[in-house]
Amino acid sequence: MITKRRTDPEDFWKFTDEEMEIAKNTDLPDLLEHLGYHLKRVGRYYTTREMDSIRIKNRRTWRRYSEGTGGDAITFLQRFENKGFREAVEYLLAFNGRARDSPAPLRPLQSAVEEEKPEFTLPPANGDNRRVFAYLRKRGIAPQVIRAFLNAGLLYEDAKYHNCVFVGRDASGKARFASKRGTYDKDGVSFKRDVLGSDKSIAFPIPCDPSVPWVLVFEAPIDLLSFCTLHREARSNAIALCGLYEGGLNTYLKDNPHLRHVVLCLDADDPGQTAAQKLRAEYESQGLKVSTRVPPKGKDWNEYLQQRGPPRERGR
């Protein structure tokens, strides 16, 4: 008797060679930080606080010596994030700003990154910020808020791809971090990536008022801008982590020791709220007051802003 092999539904879901290359060549340190892991540099490799037996080489491959397993970004999501093959590849395409059926890559596929951290350089600025302004207006951000960030040197439009560039500056005002976000969305997914060489321990802070004892903490810069649109009195004392790694918040608290209250405004999804619980325990153990705010509707503050509609303008 011949036993017929069960057909796997994923056999009928084929990806192009280009799509597979994009998924396989995902930058693992960036991906793991996005997923909420805490990265540590060990010589020429990366590891994580959560799994200290894992090693990431050339930013593209991983191996966990305690299990004798390893692979690329696809196998990482399958092994540690409980995703099927198709789900993992689709997730990585979206993470790299290339949803299926999008007309063209939003940036050329990069070869393996050098093991040494590259020097940080801001992308060249465009002659104007029209596409960034139009994109953020479409996302519900108020004109006054957009202009304030542009004028403060915290936001601009890059010349080559017309991305939003959110600039993270240290306490002295020097640019040390930048996060790019595409101004073209395909099915709600846009290109997102930190500029190479960015210092994640800076992230995306806005200035701190020494008379205010609290700091608002967001995952993404666009959520911070959304909150500023919803609450016009919020003009200082906030930071976007650009993920779930708390390094930027640690630096902000160190630079502003008068801050005694951390307000976690992370996403309302499972990763955001799991991270909120961990951060609450961590900062309360340091003697800080910690509270949480979640958007009344939607997954994050920008989704809530778009559902609610922007506040009525009160003049320029």
mmCIF file of C-alpha atoms in Angstrom:
data_model
loop_
_atom_site.group_PDB
_atom_site.id
_atom_site.type_symbol
_atom_site.label_atom_id
_atom_site.label_comp_id
_atom_site.label_asym_id
_atom_site.label_seq_id
_atom_site.Cartn_x
_atom_site.Cartn_y
_atom_site.Cartn_z
ATOM 1 C CA MET A 1 0.000 0.000 0.000
ATOM 2 C CA ILE A 2 1.338 3.406 -0.958
ATOM 3 C CA THR A 3 0.775 6.169 1.548
ATOM 4 C CA LYS A 4 0.200 9.473 -0.177
ATOM 5 C CA ARG A 5 2.151 12.370 1.292
ATOM 6 C CA ARG A 6 -0.093 14.969 2.868
ATOM 7 C CA THR A 7 -0.075 18.164 0.866
ATOM 8 C CA ASP A 8 1.193 21.123 2.853
ATOM 9 C CA PRO A 9 -0.883 24.221 2.003
ATOM 10 C CA GLU A 10 2.345 26.246 2.060
ATOM 11 C CA ASP A 11 3.549 24.277 -0.982
ATOM 12 C CA PHE A 12 1.116 26.357 -3.019
ATOM 13 C CA TRP A 13 2.490 29.675 -1.743
ATOM 14 C CA LYS A 14 5.618 30.395 -3.713
ATOM 15 C CA PHE A 15 7.953 33.326 -3.210
ATOM 16 C CA THR A 16 10.205 34.780 -5.897
ATOM 17 C CA ASP A 17 13.980 34.398 -5.647
ATOM 18 C CA GLU A 18 14.239 38.121 -4.960
ATOM 19 C CA GLU A 19 11.703 37.933 -2.120
ATOM 20 C CA MET A 20 13.562 35.018 -0.558
ATOM 21 C CA GLU A 21 16.856 36.932 -0.742
ATOM 22 C CA ILE A 22 15.267 39.941 0.969
ATOM 23 C CA ALA A 23 13.884 37.744 3.763
ATOM 24 C CA LYS A 24 17.077 35.689 4.245
ATOM 25 C CA ASN A 25 19.303 38.786 4.285
ATOM 26 C CA THR A 26 17.320 40.614 6.965
ATOM 27 C CA ASP A 27 19.589 42.397 9.444
ATOM 28 C CA LEU A 28 19.236 40.168 12.529
ATOM 29 C CA PRO A 29 20.306 42.702 15.206
ATOM 30 C CA ASP A 30 17.723 45.168 13.857
ATOM 31 C CA LEU A 31 15.075 42.433 13.713
ATOM 32 C CA LEU A 32 15.747 41.210 17.254
ATOM 33 C CA GLU A 33 15.614 44.728 18.682
ATOM 34 C CA HIS A 34 12.314 45.240 16.849
ATOM 35 C CA LEU A 35 11.024 42.029 18.467
ATOM 36 C CA GLY A 36 12.006 43.272 21.929
ATOM 37 C CA TYR A 37 15.218 41.330 22.568
ATOM 38 C CA HIS A 38 18.061 42.994 24.445
ATOM 39 C CA LEU A 39 21.224 42.797 22.323
ATOM 40 C CA LYS A 40 24.758 42.617 23.665
ATOM 41 C CA ARG A 41 27.998 42.848 21.681
ATOM 42 C CA VAL A 42 30.490 40.068 22.452
ATOM 43 C CA GLY A 43 33.685 40.605 20.475
ATOM 44 C CA ARG A 44 32.815 40.160 16.817
ATOM 45 C CA TYR A 45 29.378 38.723 17.531
ATOM 46 C CA TYR A 46 26.021 39.698 19.005
ATOM 47 C CA THR A 47 24.073 37.804 21.635
ATOM 48 C CA THR A 48 20.950 38.576 23.648
ATOM 49 C CA ARG A 49 20.202 38.934 27.327
ATOM 50 C CA GLU A 50 17.321 36.473 26.929
ATOM 51 C CA MET A 51 19.394 33.743 25.190
ATOM 52 C CA ASP A 52 23.053 34.146 26.045
ATOM 53 C CA SER A 53 24.034 30.998 24.131
ATOM 54 C CA ILE A 54 22.961 32.512 20.799
ATOM 55 C CA ARG A 55 25.549 34.079 18.491
ATOM 56 C CA ILE A 56 24.819 36.357 15.513
ATOM 57 C CA LYS A 57 27.550 36.547 12.871
ATOM 58 C CA ASN A 58 27.794 38.987 9.983
ATOM 59 C CA ARG A 59 24.393 40.336 11.105
ATOM 60 C CA ARG A 60 22.757 37.722 8.851
ATOM 61 C CA THR A 61 23.145 34.278 10.507
ATOM 62 C CA TRP A 62 22.593 32.926 14.005
ATOM 63 C CA ARG A 63 23.575 29.830 15.945
ATOM 64 C CA ARG A 64 22.419 28.654 19.367
ATOM 65 C CA TYR A 65 25.153 26.414 20.720
ATOM 66 C CA SER A 66 23.112 25.072 23.629
ATOM 67 C CA GLU A 67 20.782 23.410 21.106
ATOM 68 C CA GLY A 68 23.068 22.944 18.123
ATOM 69 C CA THR A 69 20.648 24.924 15.952
ATOM 70 C CA GLY A 70 21.138 27.884 13.639
ATOM 71 C CA GLY A 71 20.095 29.576 10.435
ATOM 72 C CA ASP A 72 18.887 32.897 9.060
ATOM 73 C CA ALA A 73 16.073 35.339 9.880
ATOM 74 C CA ILE A 74 13.425 32.967 8.514
ATOM 75 C CA THR A 75 14.483 30.065 10.719
ATOM 76 C CA PHE A 76 14.822 32.404 13.710
ATOM 77 C CA LEU A 77 11.160 33.396 13.431
ATOM 78 C CA GLN A 78 10.158 29.772 12.944
ATOM 79 C CA ARG A 79 12.165 28.523 15.933
ATOM 80 C CA PHE A 80 11.703 31.310 18.489
ATOM 81 C CA GLU A 81 8.579 33.219 17.376
ATOM 82 C CA ASN A 82 6.412 30.180 16.479
ATOM 83 C CA LYS A 83 5.791 31.347 12.916
ATOM 84 C CA GLY A 84 5.215 29.057 9.949
ATOM 85 C CA PHE A 85 7.457 29.384 6.903
ATOM 86 C CA ARG A 86 5.030 31.487 4.886
ATOM 87 C CA GLU A 87 4.168 33.700 7.864
ATOM 88 C CA ALA A 88 7.869 34.225 8.621
ATOM 89 C CA VAL A 89 8.738 35.249 5.054
ATOM 90 C CA GLU A 90 5.743 37.596 4.822
ATOM 91 C CA TYR A 91 6.710 39.165 8.163
ATOM 92 C CA LEU A 92 10.286 39.767 6.970
ATOM 93 C CA LEU A 93 9.166 41.235 3.656
ATOM 94 C CA ALA A 94 6.965 43.699 5.538
ATOM 95 C CA PHE A 95 9.781 44.430 8.020
ATOM 96 C CA ASN A 96 12.060 45.277 5.082
ATOM 97 C CA GLY A 97 9.424 47.526 3.496
ATOM 98 C CA ARG A 98 8.602 45.110 0.689
ATOM 99 C CA ALA A 99 5.072 43.804 1.060
ATOM 100 C CA ARG A 100 4.070 41.245 -1.561
ATOM 101 C CA ASP A 101 2.976 42.736 -4.901
ATOM 102 C CA SER A 102 4.581 46.111 -4.178
ATOM 103 C CA PRO A 103 5.802 47.611 -7.469
ATOM 104 C CA ALA A 104 9.501 47.810 -6.654
ATOM 105 C CA PRO A 105 11.968 47.619 -3.758
ATOM 106 C CA LEU A 106 12.036 50.806 -1.724
ATOM 107 C CA ARG A 107 15.811 50.464 -1.455
ATOM 108 C CA PRO A 108 18.434 48.214 -3.042
ATOM 109 C CA LEU A 109 19.176 44.954 -1.241
ATOM 110 C CA GLN A 110 22.363 45.392 0.756
ATOM 111 C CA SER A 111 25.144 42.870 0.893
ATOM 112 C CA ALA A 112 26.362 41.513 4.210
ATOM 113 C CA VAL A 113 27.182 44.340 6.582
ATOM 114 C CA GLU A 114 30.710 44.704 7.868
ATOM 115 C CA GLU A 115 31.155 43.255 11.339
ATOM 116 C CA GLU A 116 32.591 46.529 12.625
ATOM 117 C CA LYS A 117 29.955 49.160 13.320
ATOM 118 C CA PRO A 118 29.930 51.691 10.460
ATOM 119 C CA GLU A 119 30.342 55.394 11.070
ATOM 120 C CA PHE A 120 27.051 57.203 11.573
ATOM 121 C CA THR A 121 26.147 59.730 8.889
ATOM 122 C CA LEU A 122 22.793 61.371 8.315
ATOM 123 C CA PRO A 123 21.334 60.787 4.829
ATOM 124 C CA PRO A 124 21.564 63.877 2.559
ATOM 125 C CA ALA A 125 18.551 66.151 2.950
ATOM 126 C CA ASN A 126 16.125 66.956 0.156
ATOM 127 C CA GLY A 127 15.659 70.548 -0.968
ATOM 128 C CA ASP A 128 12.233 70.638 0.662
ATOM 129 C CA ASN A 129 10.085 68.513 2.970
ATOM 130 C CA ARG A 130 6.901 68.405 0.904
ATOM 131 C CA ARG A 131 6.530 64.622 0.705
ATOM 132 C CA VAL A 132 7.242 64.160 4.397
ATOM 133 C CA PHE A 133 4.781 66.913 5.272
ATOM 134 C CA ALA A 134 2.081 65.420 3.021
ATOM 135 C CA TYR A 135 2.682 61.894 4.344
ATOM 136 C CA LEU A 136 2.461 62.914 7.995
ATOM 137 C CA ARG A 137 -0.629 65.022 7.324
ATOM 138 C CA LYS A 138 -2.204 61.932 5.744
ATOM 139 C CA ARG A 139 -1.406 60.071 8.978
ATOM 140 C CA GLY A 140 -3.306 62.743 10.928
ATOM 141 C CA ILE A 141 -0.346 64.689 12.374
ATOM 142 C CA ALA A 142 -1.162 68.376 12.892
ATOM 143 C CA PRO A 143 0.697 70.933 10.710
ATOM 144 C CA GLN A 144 1.947 72.781 13.803
ATOM 145 C CA VAL A 145 3.460 69.586 15.205
ATOM 146 C CA ILE A 146 5.171 68.715 11.904
ATOM 147 C CA ARG A 147 6.633 72.233 11.605
ATOM 148 C CA ALA A 148 7.860 72.158 15.197
ATOM 149 C CA PHE A 149 9.830 68.947 14.605
ATOM 150 C CA LEU A 150 11.168 70.190 11.262
ATOM 151 C CA ASN A 151 12.274 73.494 12.803
ATOM 152 C CA ALA A 152 13.922 71.717 15.739
ATOM 153 C CA GLY A 153 16.091 69.626 13.404
ATOM 154 C CA LEU A 154 14.422 66.418 14.579
ATOM 155 C CA LEU A 155 12.777 65.595 11.245
ATOM 156 C CA TYR A 156 13.510 66.062 7.532
ATOM 157 C CA GLU A 157 13.078 64.450 4.108
ATOM 158 C CA ASP A 158 15.996 62.528 2.619
ATOM 159 C CA ALA A 159 17.059 63.392 -0.918
ATOM 160 C CA LYS A 160 17.345 59.926 -2.464
ATOM 161 C CA TYR A 161 14.215 58.057 -1.367
ATOM 162 C CA HIS A 162 12.143 60.902 0.166
ATOM 163 C CA ASN A 163 11.840 59.004 3.448
ATOM 164 C CA CYS A 164 10.948 60.661 6.723
ATOM 165 C CA VAL A 165 14.178 60.885 8.724
ATOM 166 C CA PHE A 166 13.612 61.151 12.487
ATOM 167 C CA VAL A 167 16.839 62.441 14.052
ATOM 168 C CA GLY A 168 17.872 61.460 17.572
ATOM 169 C CA ARG A 169 20.122 64.029 19.250
ATOM 170 C CA ASP A 170 22.094 63.612 22.473
ATOM 171 C CA ALA A 171 22.052 66.050 25.385
ATOM 172 C CA SER A 172 24.551 68.312 23.587
ATOM 173 C CA GLY A 173 22.376 68.464 20.465
ATOM 174 C CA LYS A 174 24.619 66.256 18.329
ATOM 175 C CA ALA A 175 22.853 63.858 15.939
ATOM 176 C CA ARG A 176 23.674 60.295 17.042
ATOM 177 C CA PHE A 177 20.684 58.316 15.787
ATOM 178 C CA ALA A 178 18.256 58.396 12.875
ATOM 179 C CA SER A 179 15.254 56.287 11.930
ATOM 180 C CA LYS A 180 13.916 56.275 8.363
ATOM 181 C CA ARG A 181 10.281 55.686 7.480
ATOM 182 C CA GLY A 182 9.043 55.474 3.922
ATOM 183 C CA THR A 183 6.442 57.948 2.706
ATOM 184 C CA TYR A 184 4.788 55.255 0.586
ATOM 185 C CA ASP A 185 2.559 52.709 2.323
ATOM 186 C CA LYS A 186 1.481 49.471 0.668
ATOM 187 C CA ASP A 187 -1.438 47.836 2.463
ATOM 188 C CA GLY A 188 -0.524 49.696 5.658
ATOM 189 C CA VAL A 189 3.147 48.656 5.540
ATOM 190 C CA SER A 190 5.994 51.081 4.883
ATOM 191 C CA PHE A 191 9.765 50.916 4.870
ATOM 192 C CA LYS A 192 11.270 51.314 8.357
ATOM 193 C CA ARG A 193 14.936 51.109 9.191
ATOM 194 C CA ASP A 194 17.505 52.774 11.446
ATOM 195 C CA VAL A 195 20.375 54.519 9.655
ATOM 196 C CA LEU A 196 23.540 52.401 9.793
ATOM 197 C CA GLY A 197 25.784 53.335 12.699
ATOM 198 C CA SER A 198 22.919 54.773 14.757
ATOM 199 C CA ASP A 199 23.352 54.741 18.524
ATOM 200 C CA LYS A 200 20.282 52.929 19.859
ATOM 201 C CA SER A 201 21.072 54.220 23.353
ATOM 202 C CA ILE A 202 20.000 57.674 22.112
ATOM 203 C CA ALA A 203 16.897 56.716 20.087
ATOM 204 C CA PHE A 204 14.490 59.610 19.386
ATOM 205 C CA PRO A 205 14.157 62.002 22.363
ATOM 206 C CA ILE A 206 12.697 65.491 22.470
ATOM 207 C CA PRO A 207 14.027 68.139 24.895
ATOM 208 C CA CYS A 208 13.390 67.812 28.608
ATOM 209 C CA ASP A 209 11.824 70.574 30.723
ATOM 210 C CA PRO A 210 13.559 70.549 34.134
ATOM 211 C CA SER A 211 10.341 71.706 35.814
ATOM 212 C CA VAL A 212 8.447 68.601 34.635
ATOM 213 C CA PRO A 213 9.130 65.403 36.660
ATOM 214 C CA TRP A 214 7.880 62.804 34.149
ATOM 215 C CA VAL A 215 8.802 61.371 30.757
ATOM 216 C CA LEU A 216 6.462 59.841 28.155
ATOM 217 C CA VAL A 217 7.789 56.735 26.397
ATOM 218 C CA PHE A 218 6.626 55.564 22.952
ATOM 219 C CA GLU A 219 7.676 52.818 20.557
ATOM 220 C CA ALA A 220 7.775 54.831 17.311
ATOM 221 C CA PRO A 221 8.421 58.504 16.457
ATOM 222 C CA ILE A 222 5.121 58.736 14.575
ATOM 223 C CA ASP A 223 3.306 57.700 17.767
ATOM 224 C CA LEU A 224 5.095 60.453 19.669
ATOM 225 C CA LEU A 225 4.005 62.993 17.023
ATOM 226 C CA SER A 226 0.479 61.586 17.173
ATOM 227 C CA PHE A 227 0.344 62.075 20.944
ATOM 228 C CA CYS A 228 1.603 65.649 20.514
ATOM 229 C CA THR A 229 -1.246 66.215 18.037
ATOM 230 C CA LEU A 230 -3.811 64.810 20.470
ATOM 231 C CA HIS A 231 -2.338 66.672 23.456
ATOM 232 C CA ARG A 232 -0.954 70.013 22.335
ATOM 233 C CA GLU A 233 0.437 70.700 25.796
ATOM 234 C CA ALA A 234 2.920 67.826 25.249
ATOM 235 C CA ARG A 235 5.937 69.678 23.875
ATOM 236 C CA SER A 236 8.778 68.171 25.875
ATOM 237 C CA ASN A 237 9.741 65.252 28.131
ATOM 238 C CA ALA A 238 9.190 62.380 25.721
ATOM 239 C CA ILE A 239 11.156 59.760 23.835
ATOM 240 C CA ALA A 240 10.428 57.172 21.140
ATOM 241 C CA LEU A 241 12.496 54.022 21.637
ATOM 242 C CA CYS A 242 12.265 53.090 17.926
ATOM 243 C CA GLY A 243 11.465 49.566 19.019
ATOM 244 C CA LEU A 244 11.265 48.067 22.491
ATOM 245 C CA TYR A 245 14.891 48.353 23.599
ATOM 246 C CA GLU A 246 15.037 50.647 26.644
ATOM 247 C CA GLY A 247 18.576 51.973 26.068
ATOM 248 C CA GLY A 248 17.306 55.355 24.915
ATOM 249 C CA LEU A 249 15.156 55.751 28.009
ATOM 250 C CA ASN A 250 18.086 54.843 30.270
ATOM 251 C CA THR A 251 20.169 57.587 28.656
ATOM 252 C CA TYR A 252 17.314 60.104 28.943
ATOM 253 C CA LEU A 253 16.904 59.351 32.645
ATOM 254 C CA LYS A 254 20.663 59.578 33.219
ATOM 255 C CA ASP A 255 20.864 62.940 31.433
ATOM 256 C CA ASN A 256 17.849 64.254 33.377
ATOM 257 C CA PRO A 257 18.162 62.918 36.938
ATOM 258 C CA HIS A 258 15.232 65.041 38.177
ATOM 259 C CA LEU A 259 12.817 62.711 36.345
ATOM 260 C CA ARG A 260 11.038 60.440 38.841
ATOM 261 C CA HIS A 261 7.999 59.268 36.872
ATOM 262 C CA VAL A 262 8.053 57.090 33.735
ATOM 263 C CA VAL A 263 4.823 56.997 31.703
ATOM 264 C CA LEU A 264 4.855 54.025 29.315
ATOM 265 C CA CYS A 265 2.765 54.813 26.219
ATOM 266 C CA LEU A 266 3.658 51.652 24.313
ATOM 267 C CA ASP A 267 1.516 49.898 21.729
ATOM 268 C CA ALA A 268 -1.631 48.122 22.895
ATOM 269 C CA ASP A 269 -0.612 44.819 21.250
ATOM 270 C CA ASP A 270 0.924 41.818 23.032
ATOM 271 C CA PRO A 271 4.619 42.745 22.435
ATOM 272 C CA GLY A 272 4.029 46.319 23.607
ATOM 273 C CA GLN A 273 2.163 45.361 26.760
ATOM 274 C CA THR A 274 4.568 42.520 27.593
ATOM 275 C CA ALA A 275 7.419 45.024 27.322
ATOM 276 C CA ALA A 276 5.466 47.493 29.466
ATOM 277 C CA GLN A 277 5.188 44.924 32.251
ATOM 278 C CA LYS A 278 8.914 44.176 32.109
ATOM 279 C CA LEU A 279 9.863 47.855 32.077
ATOM 280 C CA ARG A 280 7.498 48.644 34.938
ATOM 281 C CA ALA A 281 9.169 46.034 37.130
ATOM 282 C CA GLU A 282 12.630 47.204 36.088
ATOM 283 C CA TYR A 283 12.120 50.915 36.793
ATOM 284 C CA GLU A 284 10.033 50.450 39.923
ATOM 285 C CA SER A 285 12.933 48.418 41.318
ATOM 286 C CA GLN A 286 15.053 51.561 40.789
ATOM 287 C CA GLY A 287 12.644 53.607 42.900
ATOM 288 C CA LEU A 288 10.858 55.346 40.039
ATOM 289 C CA LYS A 289 7.112 55.773 39.745
ATOM 290 C CA VAL A 290 5.815 53.967 36.642
ATOM 291 C CA SER A 291 2.399 54.254 35.012
ATOM 292 C CA THR A 292 0.992 53.195 31.666
ATOM 293 C CA ARG A 293 -1.189 54.860 29.060
ATOM 294 C CA VAL A 294 -2.668 53.007 26.113
ATOM 295 C CA PRO A 295 -4.699 54.498 23.272
ATOM 296 C CA PRO A 296 -8.449 54.169 23.874
ATOM 297 C CA LYS A 297 -8.810 52.505 20.470
ATOM 298 C CA GLY A 298 -6.482 50.908 17.963
ATOM 299 C CA LYS A 299 -3.086 49.260 18.245
ATOM 300 C CA ASP A 300 -1.031 52.422 18.725
ATOM 301 C CA TRP A 301 -1.359 56.194 19.100
ATOM 302 C CA ASN A 302 -1.278 56.920 15.384
ATOM 303 C CA GLU A 303 -3.987 54.359 14.672
ATOM 304 C CA TYR A 304 -6.100 55.936 17.412
ATOM 305 C CA LEU A 305 -5.439 59.431 16.020
ATOM 306 C CA GLN A 306 -6.608 58.365 12.568
ATOM 307 C CA GLN A 307 -9.730 56.697 13.954
ATOM 308 C CA ARG A 308 -10.559 59.654 16.161
ATOM 309 C CA GLY A 309 -9.631 62.382 13.714
ATOM 310 C CA PRO A 310 -7.249 65.255 14.550
ATOM 311 C CA PRO A 311 -8.329 67.915 17.057
ATOM 312 C CA ARG A 312 -9.882 71.027 15.547
ATOM 313 C CA GLU A 313 -7.231 73.587 14.688
ATOM 314 C CA ARG A 314 -7.045 76.659 16.924
ATOM 315 C CA GLY A 315 -5.150 78.908 14.531
ATOM 316 C CA ARG A 316 -1.577 79.040 13.325
#
